[in-house]
CSV table of C-alpha atoms in Angstrom, one decimal:
chain,number,residue,atom,x,y,z
A,1,MET,CA,36.6,33.6,-29.9
A,2,ALA,CA,39.0,36.6,-29.7
A,3,GLU,CA,38.8,39.7,-31.9
A,4,PRO,CA,40.8,39.2,-35.1
A,5,LEU,CA,43.8,41.3,-34.2
A,6,THR,CA,43.9,39.8,-30.7
A,7,LEU,CA,43.8,36.3,-32.3
A,8,TYR,CA,46.7,37.1,-34.6
A,9,LYS,CA,48.7,38.3,-31.6
A,10,LEU,CA,47.9,35.1,-29.7
A,11,ILE,CA,48.9,33.0,-32.6
A,12,ILE,CA,52.2,34.7,-32.8
A,13,LEU,CA,52.8,34.4,-29.0
A,14,TYR,CA,51.7,30.7,-29.2
A,15,MET,CA,54.2,30.0,-32.0
A,16,LEU,CA,57.1,31.7,-30.1
A,17,ASP,CA,56.1,29.9,-26.9
A,18,LYS,CA,56.4,26.5,-28.7
A,19,VAL,CA,60.0,26.9,-29.8
A,20,ASN,CA,63.2,27.6,-27.8
A,21,PHE,CA,64.8,29.8,-30.5
A,22,PRO,CA,63.7,33.0,-32.1
A,23,LEU,CA,61.6,33.1,-35.2
A,24,THR,CA,62.1,35.6,-38.1
A,25,ASN,CA,59.5,37.9,-39.4
A,26,SER,CA,59.4,35.8,-42.6
A,27,GLN,CA,59.0,32.5,-40.7
A,28,ILE,CA,56.0,33.8,-38.7
A,29,SER,CA,54.5,35.5,-41.7
A,30,GLU,CA,54.9,32.4,-43.9
A,31,PHE,CA,53.0,30.2,-41.6
A,32,ILE,CA,50.1,32.7,-41.0
A,33,LEU,CA,49.9,33.7,-44.7
A,34,ASP,CA,50.0,30.1,-45.9
A,35,LYS,CA,47.1,29.2,-43.7
A,36,GLY,CA,45.2,32.2,-45.0
A,37,TYR,CA,44.5,33.6,-41.5
A,38,THR,CA,45.1,37.3,-42.4
A,39,THR,CA,47.2,39.7,-44.5
A,40,TYR,CA,50.8,40.6,-44.2
A,41,PHE,CA,49.9,44.1,-42.9
A,42,HIS,CA,47.8,42.7,-40.1
A,43,ILE,CA,50.7,40.4,-39.1
A,44,GLN,CA,53.0,43.4,-38.9
A,45,GLU,CA,50.5,45.4,-36.9
A,46,ALA,CA,50.1,42.5,-34.4
A,47,ILE,CA,53.9,42.1,-34.1
A,48,ASN,CA,54.4,45.9,-33.5
A,49,GLN,CA,51.8,45.9,-30.8
A,50,LEU,CA,53.3,42.9,-29.1
A,51,ILE,CA,56.7,44.6,-29.1
A,52,ASP,CA,55.1,47.8,-27.8
A,53,SER,CA,53.4,45.8,-25.0
A,54,GLU,CA,56.8,44.1,-24.2
A,55,LEU,CA,55.4,40.7,-24.9
A,56,LEU,CA,58.0,40.2,-27.7
A,57,GLU,CA,61.6,41.3,-28.1
A,58,MET,CA,63.1,42.0,-31.4
A,59,SER,CA,66.7,41.8,-32.7
A,60,THR,CA,67.9,42.5,-36.2
A,61,VAL,CA,70.6,40.6,-38.1
A,62,ARG,CA,71.4,41.6,-41.8
A,63,ASN,CA,67.9,43.1,-42.5
A,64,SER,CA,66.2,40.2,-40.8
A,65,SER,CA,64.0,40.8,-37.7
A,66,ARG,CA,64.0,38.0,-35.1
A,67,TYR,CA,61.5,37.7,-32.4
A,68,ARG,CA,61.6,36.0,-28.9
A,69,ILE,CA,58.8,35.8,-26.5
A,70,THR,CA,59.4,37.6,-23.2
A,71,PRO,CA,58.5,36.3,-19.8
A,72,LYS,CA,55.5,38.7,-19.8
A,73,GLY,CA,54.5,37.2,-23.2
A,74,GLU,CA,54.8,33.6,-21.8
A,75,GLU,CA,52.5,34.5,-18.9
A,76,THR,CA,50.0,36.1,-21.3
A,77,ILE,CA,49.9,33.2,-23.7
A,78,HIS,CA,49.5,30.6,-20.9
A,79,TYR,CA,46.6,32.6,-19.6
A,80,PHE,CA,44.9,33.2,-23.0
A,81,GLN,CA,45.9,30.2,-25.1
A,82,ASN,CA,42.4,28.7,-24.8
A,83,GLU,CA,41.3,31.7,-27.0
A,84,ILE,CA,43.1,30.0,-29.9
A,85,SER,CA,41.0,27.2,-31.4
A,86,PRO,CA,42.3,23.6,-31.0
A,87,GLU,CA,42.5,23.3,-34.8
A,88,ILE,CA,44.9,26.3,-35.1
A,89,GLN,CA,47.0,25.1,-32.2
A,90,GLU,CA,47.3,21.7,-33.9
A,91,GLU,CA,48.3,23.4,-37.2
A,92,ILE,CA,51.1,25.3,-35.4
A,93,ILE,CA,52.3,22.1,-33.7
A,94,GLU,CA,52.3,20.3,-37.0
A,95,PHE,CA,54.2,23.1,-38.7
A,96,PHE,CA,56.9,22.9,-36.1
A,97,ASN,CA,57.0,19.1,-36.2
A,98,ILE,CA,57.7,19.3,-39.9
A,99,HIS,CA,59.9,22.4,-40.1
A,100,ALA,CA,61.6,22.8,-36.6
A,101,TYR,CA,65.1,21.8,-37.7
A,102,GLU,CA,65.3,24.1,-40.7
A,103,LEU,CA,63.7,27.0,-38.8
A,104,ARG,CA,66.2,26.6,-35.9
A,105,ASN,CA,69.1,26.3,-38.3
A,106,GLU,CA,68.0,29.4,-40.2
A,107,VAL,CA,68.1,31.6,-37.0
A,108,SER,CA,70.9,29.9,-35.2
A,109,THR,CA,73.5,30.4,-37.9
A,110,ILE,CA,74.2,34.1,-38.0
A,111,ALA,CA,76.6,36.1,-40.1
A,112,ASP,CA,76.7,39.9,-40.3
A,113,TYR,CA,79.3,42.5,-41.3
A,114,TYR,CA,80.2,46.1,-40.6
A,115,LYS,CA,82.8,48.6,-41.8
A,116,LYS,CA,85.8,48.6,-39.5
A,117,ASN,CA,87.7,51.5,-41.2
A,118,ALA,CA,88.2,53.0,-44.6
A,119,ASP,CA,89.9,49.9,-45.9
A,120,GLU,CA,88.4,46.9,-44.0
A,121,TYR,CA,85.2,45.2,-43.0
A,122,GLU,CA,84.7,42.9,-40.1
A,123,VAL,CA,82.5,39.8,-40.5
A,124,ARG,CA,81.1,38.1,-37.5
A,125,CYS,CA,80.0,34.5,-37.9
A,126,GLN,CA,78.1,32.7,-35.2
A,127,VAL,CA,76.4,29.4,-34.5
A,128,ILE,CA,74.1,29.6,-31.5
A,129,GLU,CA,72.4,26.7,-29.8
A,130,ARG,CA,70.1,27.1,-26.7
A,131,GLN,CA,71.3,30.7,-26.3
A,132,SER,CA,75.0,29.6,-26.1
A,133,TYR,CA,77.6,30.2,-28.7
A,134,LEU,CA,79.1,27.1,-30.3
A,135,ILE,CA,81.3,29.3,-32.4
A,136,ASP,CA,81.7,33.0,-32.5
A,137,MET,CA,84.3,34.1,-35.1
A,138,THR,CA,85.2,37.5,-36.4
A,139,LEU,CA,87.2,37.9,-39.6
A,140,THR,CA,88.7,41.1,-41.1
A,141,VAL,CA,88.3,41.3,-44.9
A,142,PRO,CA,89.4,44.0,-47.4
A,143,THR,CA,86.2,44.6,-49.3
A,144,LYS,CA,82.4,44.7,-48.9
A,145,GLU,CA,82.1,42.1,-51.6
A,146,ALA,CA,84.2,39.7,-49.5
A,147,ALA,CA,82.2,40.4,-46.4
A,148,THR,CA,78.8,39.7,-48.2
A,149,THR,CA,80.2,36.5,-49.8
A,150,ILE,CA,81.3,35.2,-46.4
A,151,CYS,CA,77.9,36.1,-44.9
A,152,SER,CA,76.1,34.4,-47.7
A,153,ARG,CA,78.1,31.2,-47.5
A,154,TRP,CA,78.2,30.9,-43.7
A,155,GLN,CA,74.8,29.2,-43.5
A,156,GLU,CA,75.8,26.4,-45.8
A,157,LYS,CA,79.4,26.0,-44.6
A,158,SER,CA,79.2,26.6,-40.8
A,159,GLN,CA,78.8,22.9,-39.8
A,160,GLU,CA,81.8,21.9,-41.9
A,161,ILE,CA,83.9,24.8,-40.7
A,162,TYR,CA,83.0,24.1,-37.0
A,163,ALA,CA,83.8,20.4,-37.4
A,164,HIS,CA,87.2,21.2,-39.1
A,165,ILE,CA,88.2,23.7,-36.3
A,166,MET,CA,87.2,21.2,-33.6
A,167,GLY,CA,89.1,18.4,-35.4
A,168,GLU,CA,92.2,20.6,-35.6
A,169,LEU,CA,92.1,21.7,-32.0
A,170,LEU,CA,91.1,18.5,-30.3
């Protein structure tokens, strides 16, 4: 069995190797903490070391860190996955069988905003599937409050908006 920190890193790599979309820090942490494998601080230490070793890549959207496994990380987990017990591997697979749709939806529907000039904000709303953009829309709004409202509602309204746009254009 691997040393504890090494095991946490392998669990994270294994999780990211089993999905074809990024996972957020909270999604990874939720699984590991719910199973009682370790503490939040050990998870963060493992993630930071994986990034430093270029086994993971990180992006940030609206204060949410998202992680993808790199080719180097894939090679590493394929070589060392037998260091993770079959029970833990099964728990990870079961977690994804139950939650894959909601996890994917959470990270593939993205909205963020930034200040364009003194009087306007730009809001970028996206839906990404298999690393391709289904929709990528930028709106200019007059206030920060409007920008945050749009970002907050994009997750729940994106499918309806996409269907409406496609219906109007086709």
